[in-house]
PDB file of C-alpha atoms in Angstrom:
ATOM      1  CA  MET A  96     125.447  94.904 122.089  1.00 78.00           C
ATOM      2  CA  VAL A  97     122.248  95.995 120.410  1.00 80.00           C
ATOM      3  CA  SER A  98     119.634  97.296 122.843  1.00 88.00           C
ATOM      4  CA  THR A  99     116.169  95.829 122.837  1.00 91.00           C
ATOM      5  CA  GLU A 100     114.742  99.331 122.094  1.00 90.00           C
ATOM      6  CA  LEU A 101     116.511  99.453 118.828  1.00 90.00           C
ATOM      7  CA  LEU A 102     115.355  96.055 117.829  1.00 91.00           C
ATOM      8  CA  LYS A 103     111.803  97.084 118.485  1.00 91.00           C
ATOM      9  CA  ARG A 104     112.279 100.144 116.343  1.00 91.00           C
ATOM     10  CA  ILE A 105     113.815  98.135 113.530  1.00 92.00           C
ATOM     11  CA  ALA A 106     110.877  95.671 113.721  1.00 93.00           C
ATOM     12  CA  LEU A 107     108.383  98.481 113.893  1.00 93.00           C
ATOM     13  CA  TYR A 108     109.690 100.373 110.934  1.00 92.00           C
ATOM     14  CA  GLY A 109     110.494  97.187 108.927  1.00 94.00           C
ATOM     15  CA  GLY A 110     106.804  96.144 109.487  1.00 94.00           C
ATOM     16  CA  ALA A 111     105.443  99.468 108.462  1.00 93.00           C
ATOM     17  CA  LEU A 112     107.616  99.454 105.256  1.00 93.00           C
ATOM     18  CA  ALA A 113     106.412  95.987 104.326  1.00 94.00           C
ATOM     19  CA  LEU A 114     102.701  96.860 104.811  1.00 94.00           C
ATOM     20  CA  GLY A 115     103.081 100.146 102.985  1.00 93.00           C
ATOM     21  CA  SER A 116     104.764  98.421 100.069  1.00 92.00           C
ATOM     22  CA  ALA A 117     102.020  95.568 100.014  1.00 90.00           C
ATOM     23  CA  PHE A 118      99.404  98.265  99.933  1.00 89.00           C
ATOM     24  CA  LEU A 119     101.271 100.235  97.087  1.00 91.00           C
ATOM     25  CA  MET A 120     101.696  97.022  95.070  1.00 89.00           C
ATOM     26  CA  ARG A 121      98.077  96.037  95.486  1.00 86.00           C
ATOM     27  CA  ASN A 122      96.843  99.537  94.350  1.00 83.00           C
ATOM     28  CA  ARG A 123      99.207  99.292  91.261  1.00 87.00           C
ATOM     29  CA  ILE A 124      97.832  95.918  90.285  1.00 82.00           C
ATOM     30  CA  GLN A 125      94.080  97.085  90.713  1.00 81.00           C
ATOM     31  CA  THR A 126      94.977 100.164  88.586  1.00 82.00           C
ATOM     32  CA  GLY A 127      96.562  98.024  85.954  1.00 77.00           C
ATOM     33  CA  LEU A 128      93.550  95.813  85.658  1.00 77.00           C
ATOM     34  CA  ALA A 129      91.135  98.697  85.470  1.00 82.00           C
ATOM     35  CA  ALA A 130      93.236 100.395  82.745  1.00 79.00           C
ATOM     36  CA  GLY A 131      92.882  97.118  80.662  1.00 86.00           C
ATOM     37  CA  GLU A 132      90.838  97.189  77.425  1.00 86.00           C
ATOM     38  CA  TYR A 133      88.939  94.103  78.562  1.00 86.00           C
ATOM     39  CA  TYR A 134      87.818  95.916  81.690  1.00 88.00           C
ATOM     40  CA  LYS A 135      86.828  99.171  79.933  1.00 91.00           C
ATOM     41  CA  LYS A 136      85.038  97.296  77.266  1.00 91.00           C
ATOM     42  CA  SER A 137      83.052  95.296  79.768  1.00 90.00           C
ATOM     43  CA  LEU A 138      81.999  98.276  81.915  1.00 88.00           C
ATOM     44  CA  GLU A 139      80.908 100.069  78.513  1.00 90.00           C
ATOM     45  CA  ALA A 140      78.811  97.097  77.575  1.00 89.00           C
ATOM     46  CA  LEU A 141      77.084  97.206  81.019  1.00 89.00           C
ATOM     47  CA  SER A 142      76.493 100.885  80.768  1.00 87.00           C
ATOM     48  CA  GLN A 143      74.793 100.437  77.459  1.00 87.00           C
ATOM     49  CA  ASP A 144      72.490  97.736  78.536  1.00 86.00           C
ATOM     50  CA  PRO A 145      69.210  99.176  79.925  1.00 87.00           C
ATOM     51  CA  THR A 146      68.103  95.996  81.701  1.00 87.00           C
ATOM     52  CA  ALA A 147      71.174  95.429  83.523  1.00 86.00           C
ATOM     53  CA  MET A 148      71.450  99.254  84.571  1.00 88.00           C
ATOM     54  CA  ALA A 149      67.853  99.073  85.703  1.00 86.00           C
ATOM     55  CA  ALA A 150      68.606  96.099  87.815  1.00 87.00           C
ATOM     56  CA  LEU A 151      71.303  97.941  89.631  1.00 86.00           C
ATOM     57  CA  GLY A 152      69.322 101.261  89.715  1.00 84.00           C
ATOM     58  CA  ALA A 153      72.000 102.945  87.759  1.00 74.00           C
ATOM     59  CA  PRO A 154      73.162 105.567  86.943  1.00 82.00           C
ATOM     60  CA  PRO A 155      75.177 106.385  89.061  1.00 86.00           C
ATOM     61  CA  LEU A 156      77.467 103.208  88.486  1.00 85.00           C
ATOM     62  CA  LYS A 157      80.555 102.738  90.436  1.00 88.00           C
ATOM     63  CA  THR A 158      83.092 100.045  90.689  1.00 85.00           C
ATOM     64  CA  ARG A 159      84.740  98.440  93.645  1.00 88.00           C
ATOM     65  CA  ARG A 160      88.085  96.758  94.102  1.00 85.00           C
ATOM     66  CA  LEU A 161      88.771  93.304  92.495  1.00 82.00           C
ATOM     67  CA  ASP A 162      89.392  90.402  94.812  1.00 82.00           C
ATOM     68  CA  LEU A 163      92.943  89.729  93.807  1.00 81.00           C
ATOM     69  CA  GLY A 164      92.956  86.595  96.031  1.00 78.00           C
ATOM     70  CA  ASP A 165      90.408  84.896  93.952  1.00 80.00           C
ATOM     71  CA  THR A 166      92.403  83.854  91.015  1.00 77.00           C
ATOM     72  CA  GLU A 167      89.579  81.436  89.935  1.00 80.00           C
ATOM     73  CA  ALA A 168      87.318  84.448  89.260  1.00 77.00           C
ATOM     74  CA  ASN A 169      89.807  87.048  88.339  1.00 80.00           C
ATOM     75  CA  ASN A 170      92.390  85.634  85.898  1.00 83.00           C
ATOM     76  CA  VAL A 171      93.940  87.763  83.075  1.00 83.00           C
ATOM     77  CA  GLN A 172      96.479  86.096  80.768  1.00 84.00           C
ATOM     78  CA  PRO A 173      97.504  88.547  78.072  1.00 79.00           C
ATOM     79  CA  HIS A 174     100.012  86.371  76.602  1.00 78.00           C
ATOM     80  CA  LEU A 175      97.390  83.700  76.162  1.00 85.00           C
ATOM     81  CA  GLY A 176      94.704  86.184  75.063  1.00 84.00           C
ATOM     82  CA  TYR A 177      92.279  85.354  77.859  1.00 88.00           C
ATOM     83  CA  ALA A 178      90.777  87.580  80.608  1.00 90.00           C
ATOM     84  CA  LYS A 179      88.062  86.567  82.995  1.00 91.00           C
ATOM     85  CA  LEU A 180      87.103  88.973  85.775  1.00 90.00           C
ATOM     86  CA  ASP A 181      84.450  89.396  88.432  1.00 90.00           C
ATOM     87  CA  ILE A 182      84.060  93.187  88.771  1.00 92.00           C
ATOM     88  CA  PRO A 183      82.100  94.345  91.861  1.00 93.00           C
ATOM     89  CA  VAL A 184      79.792  97.139  90.696  1.00 92.00           C
ATOM     90  CA  VAL A 185      77.380  99.361  92.650  1.00 90.00           C
ATOM     91  CA  GLY A 186      74.281 101.141  91.365  1.00 86.00           C
ATOM     92  CA  GLY A 187      71.874 103.535  92.960  1.00 83.00           C
ATOM     93  CA  ARG A 188      69.760 100.783  94.618  1.00 86.00           C
ATOM     94  CA  GLU A 189      71.662  97.451  94.139  1.00 88.00           C
ATOM     95  CA  LYS A 190      75.044  95.917  94.347  1.00 91.00           C
ATOM     96  CA  GLY A 191      76.274  93.216  91.975  1.00 92.00           C
ATOM     97  CA  THR A 192      79.131  91.367  90.217  1.00 92.00           C
ATOM     98  CA  LEU A 193      79.904  91.850  86.530  1.00 92.00           C
ATOM     99  CA  ARG A 194      81.445  88.575  85.364  1.00 92.00           C
ATOM    100  CA  THR A 195      83.304  89.056  81.954  1.00 91.00           C
ATOM    101  CA  TYR A 196      85.007  86.680  79.709  1.00 92.00           C
ATOM    102  CA  CYS A 197      87.104  88.222  77.074  1.00 90.00           C
ATOM    103  CA  THR A 198      89.499  87.137  74.345  1.00 90.00           C
ATOM    104  CA  ARG A 199      92.373  88.731  72.596  1.00 88.00           C
ATOM    105  CA  ASP A 200      92.966  88.555  68.741  1.00 88.00           C
ATOM    106  CA  ALA A 201      96.518  87.549  68.231  1.00 85.00           C
ATOM    107  CA  THR A 202      97.043  89.374  65.021  1.00 86.00           C
ATOM    108  CA  THR A 203      95.463  92.756  65.999  1.00 89.00           C
ATOM    109  CA  GLY A 204      95.841  92.655  69.755  1.00 85.00           C
ATOM    110  CA  ALA A 205      92.182  93.724  70.195  1.00 88.00           C
ATOM    111  CA  TRP A 206      90.163  92.506  73.104  1.00 89.00           C
ATOM    112  CA  THR A 207      86.694  91.143  72.471  1.00 88.00           C
ATOM    113  CA  VAL A 208      83.951  90.755  75.051  1.00 88.00           C
ATOM    114  CA  GLU A 209      82.730  87.166  74.640  1.00 89.00           C
ATOM    115  CA  LYS A 210      80.309  86.715  77.482  1.00 89.00           C
ATOM    116  CA  LEU A 211      78.985  89.259  80.072  1.00 92.00           C
ATOM    117  CA  GLN A 212      76.701  88.431  83.030  1.00 91.00           C
ATOM    118  CA  LEU A 213      75.646  90.608  85.973  1.00 92.00           C
ATOM    119  CA  LEU A 214      74.761  88.959  89.099  1.00 91.00           C
ATOM    120  CA  ILE A 215      72.559  91.092  91.528  1.00 90.00           C
ATOM    121  CA  GLU A 216      73.672  90.437  95.167  1.00 86.00           C
ATOM    122  CA  LYS A 217      70.471  90.746  97.000  1.00 85.00           C
ATOM    123  CA  THR A 218      68.028  88.977  94.660  1.00 85.00           C
ATOM    124  CA  GLY A 219      70.533  86.565  93.021  1.00 82.00           C
ATOM    125  CA  GLN A 220      68.973  87.776  89.564  1.00 83.00           C
ATOM    126  CA  MET A 221      71.339  86.961  86.593  1.00 84.00           C
ATOM    127  CA  VAL A 222      71.301  89.347  83.653  1.00 85.00           C
ATOM    128  CA  THR A 223      72.961  88.197  80.491  1.00 84.00           C
ATOM    129  CA  ILE A 224      74.351  91.287  78.718  1.00 86.00           C
ATOM    130  CA  VAL A 225      74.751  91.161  74.934  1.00 75.00           C
ATOM    131  CA  PRO A 226      77.943  93.025  74.058  1.00 69.00           C
ATOM    132  CA  PRO A 227      77.540  95.772  71.426  1.00 62.00           C
ATOM    133  CA  HIS A 228      77.388  94.648  67.766  1.00 54.00           C
ATOM    134  CA  SER A 229      81.032  95.844  67.158  1.00 48.00           C
ATOM    135  CA  GLU A 230      82.279  93.333  69.874  1.00 46.00           C
ATOM    136  CA  ARG A 231      80.398  90.376  68.663  1.00 46.00           C
ATOM    137  CA  ARG A 232      82.218  88.128  66.077  1.00 46.00           C
TER     138      ARG A 232
END
């Protein structure tokens, strides 16, 4: 007969393994999204917009983790050529959310930033960022 102590250990190690695996998977998904061309181009456009950077008090500009559970705000469909993300950003004075809408050209595979907005957390100020000329169609 299996002892209660053995069952407790199995449950403990199984739970630790499951939590560790979930944490690892979450980090891999975050890293994959941050490595995407749509993510990089959006942050590049933000860093080149003086109004948005001033609203954040940046530099420095840092990003936080995406809310992977919010599939309404964070939805990337590469096979459909669509990416919509709410990227949490932090400047020297303020925090905000960079909302980006991107599309992918089916022939070239290149991503284009269609719309970019920065929402400042404390004030509720919305800054519309115009993507660089090379990004606009």
